[in-house]
């Protein structure tokens, strides 16, 4: 979990990695507030697939988006090329901080609950009974994701501007 308080720029970032013996996607959460008095707000939540079979595991996010139409935005392919992102990614862009409190935070809470439930259910799914990755494969995919994210994460610009 990273929280950056830069005055007019606020960033909350959380990336959850399941144990490599659990066949599950990552949970990525980004909430960002830019500008004077938080004029621009951004909320991104995704069950980020490490395997093509993981895309179906992100279906609970679709329900959240259906419940909250303001979370159905799309992102530029400059940063989100689809490689590690589900088709059910939640994206909200707001101009009022109240929308983050009333819409994005409850969506984040629900997504976390859904993710924990999914990971708990997948604890008993072993490499022998699914056609998926081994624990070593998942560890390598997580490492690949880290290398990929270190190159394309849009929040890197915020941190570089602040810390050099």
XYZ file of C-alpha atoms in Angstrom, residues 31-134:
104
model
C -7.238 6.380 -6.274
C -5.788 9.710 -7.278
C -6.802 13.303 -6.654
C -5.205 16.088 -8.704
C -5.425 19.817 -8.729
C -6.562 22.576 -6.503
C -9.081 21.286 -3.953
C -9.062 17.856 -5.633
C -10.749 19.059 -8.826
C -9.963 15.844 -10.674
C -10.436 12.425 -9.145
C -9.534 9.067 -10.634
C -10.483 5.599 -9.367
C -9.149 2.411 -10.972
C -9.832 -1.066 -9.590
C -9.061 -4.315 -11.352
C -8.549 -8.012 -10.828
C -5.437 -8.033 -12.988
C -5.020 -11.328 -14.853
C -1.690 -13.145 -14.965
C -3.269 -15.872 -17.078
C -5.984 -15.706 -19.753
C -8.188 -17.914 -17.545
C -8.238 -15.167 -14.917
C -10.381 -12.820 -17.010
C -13.543 -14.663 -15.959
C -12.525 -14.264 -12.321
C -12.961 -10.499 -12.736
C -16.688 -10.817 -13.472
C -17.687 -9.485 -10.002
C -16.270 -6.137 -11.113
C -18.778 -6.039 -13.954
C -21.608 -6.150 -11.401
C -20.059 -3.231 -9.510
C -19.835 -1.250 -12.764
C -23.460 -2.058 -13.593
C -24.508 -0.765 -10.172
C -22.426 2.411 -10.540
C -22.490 3.685 -14.154
C -19.974 6.430 -13.312
C -17.365 3.650 -12.946
C -17.584 2.569 -16.595
C -14.852 4.797 -17.988
C -12.116 3.750 -20.386
C -8.404 4.392 -20.145
C -5.875 5.355 -22.733
C -4.024 2.419 -24.250
C -0.864 4.432 -23.633
C -0.779 2.975 -20.113
C -3.354 0.199 -20.204
C -2.707 -1.996 -23.198
C -4.765 -4.944 -21.984
C -1.823 -7.202 -21.195
C -2.423 -7.267 -17.446
C -5.874 -5.737 -17.275
C -9.280 -7.370 -17.316
C -12.118 -6.276 -19.584
C -14.063 -5.561 -16.386
C -11.699 -2.924 -14.985
C -13.468 -0.276 -12.919
C -12.638 3.285 -13.908
C -14.234 6.397 -12.526
C -13.260 9.967 -13.354
C -14.803 12.590 -11.124
C -14.664 16.329 -10.656
C -16.043 16.341 -7.103
C -14.316 14.737 -4.138
C -17.761 13.818 -2.823
C -18.065 11.323 -5.708
C -14.941 9.534 -4.475
C -16.530 9.214 -1.040
C -20.022 8.279 -2.236
C -19.160 6.071 -5.233
C -15.500 5.057 -5.433
C -14.891 4.106 -1.793
C -17.956 1.819 -1.561
C -16.933 0.242 -4.897
C -13.430 -0.312 -3.563
C -14.788 -1.919 -0.395
C -17.030 -4.233 -2.418
C -14.193 -5.129 -4.817
C -11.932 -6.005 -1.878
C -14.659 -8.185 -0.359
C -15.201 -9.942 -3.709
C -11.460 -10.441 -4.165
C -10.974 -11.928 -0.697
C -13.919 -14.268 -1.252
C -12.550 -15.347 -4.647
C -9.059 -16.001 -3.254
C -10.529 -17.941 -0.326
C -12.560 -20.082 -2.726
C -9.499 -20.730 -4.889
C -7.322 -21.900 -1.971
C -8.304 -25.485 -2.784
C -7.770 -25.188 -6.528
C -4.470 -26.962 -7.075
C -2.150 -27.174 -10.049
C -3.297 -30.762 -10.575
C -6.991 -29.965 -11.051
C -6.822 -26.892 -13.297
C -5.251 -26.320 -16.649
C -3.292 -23.285 -15.551
C 0.046 -22.162 -14.202
C 2.200 -23.825 -11.559
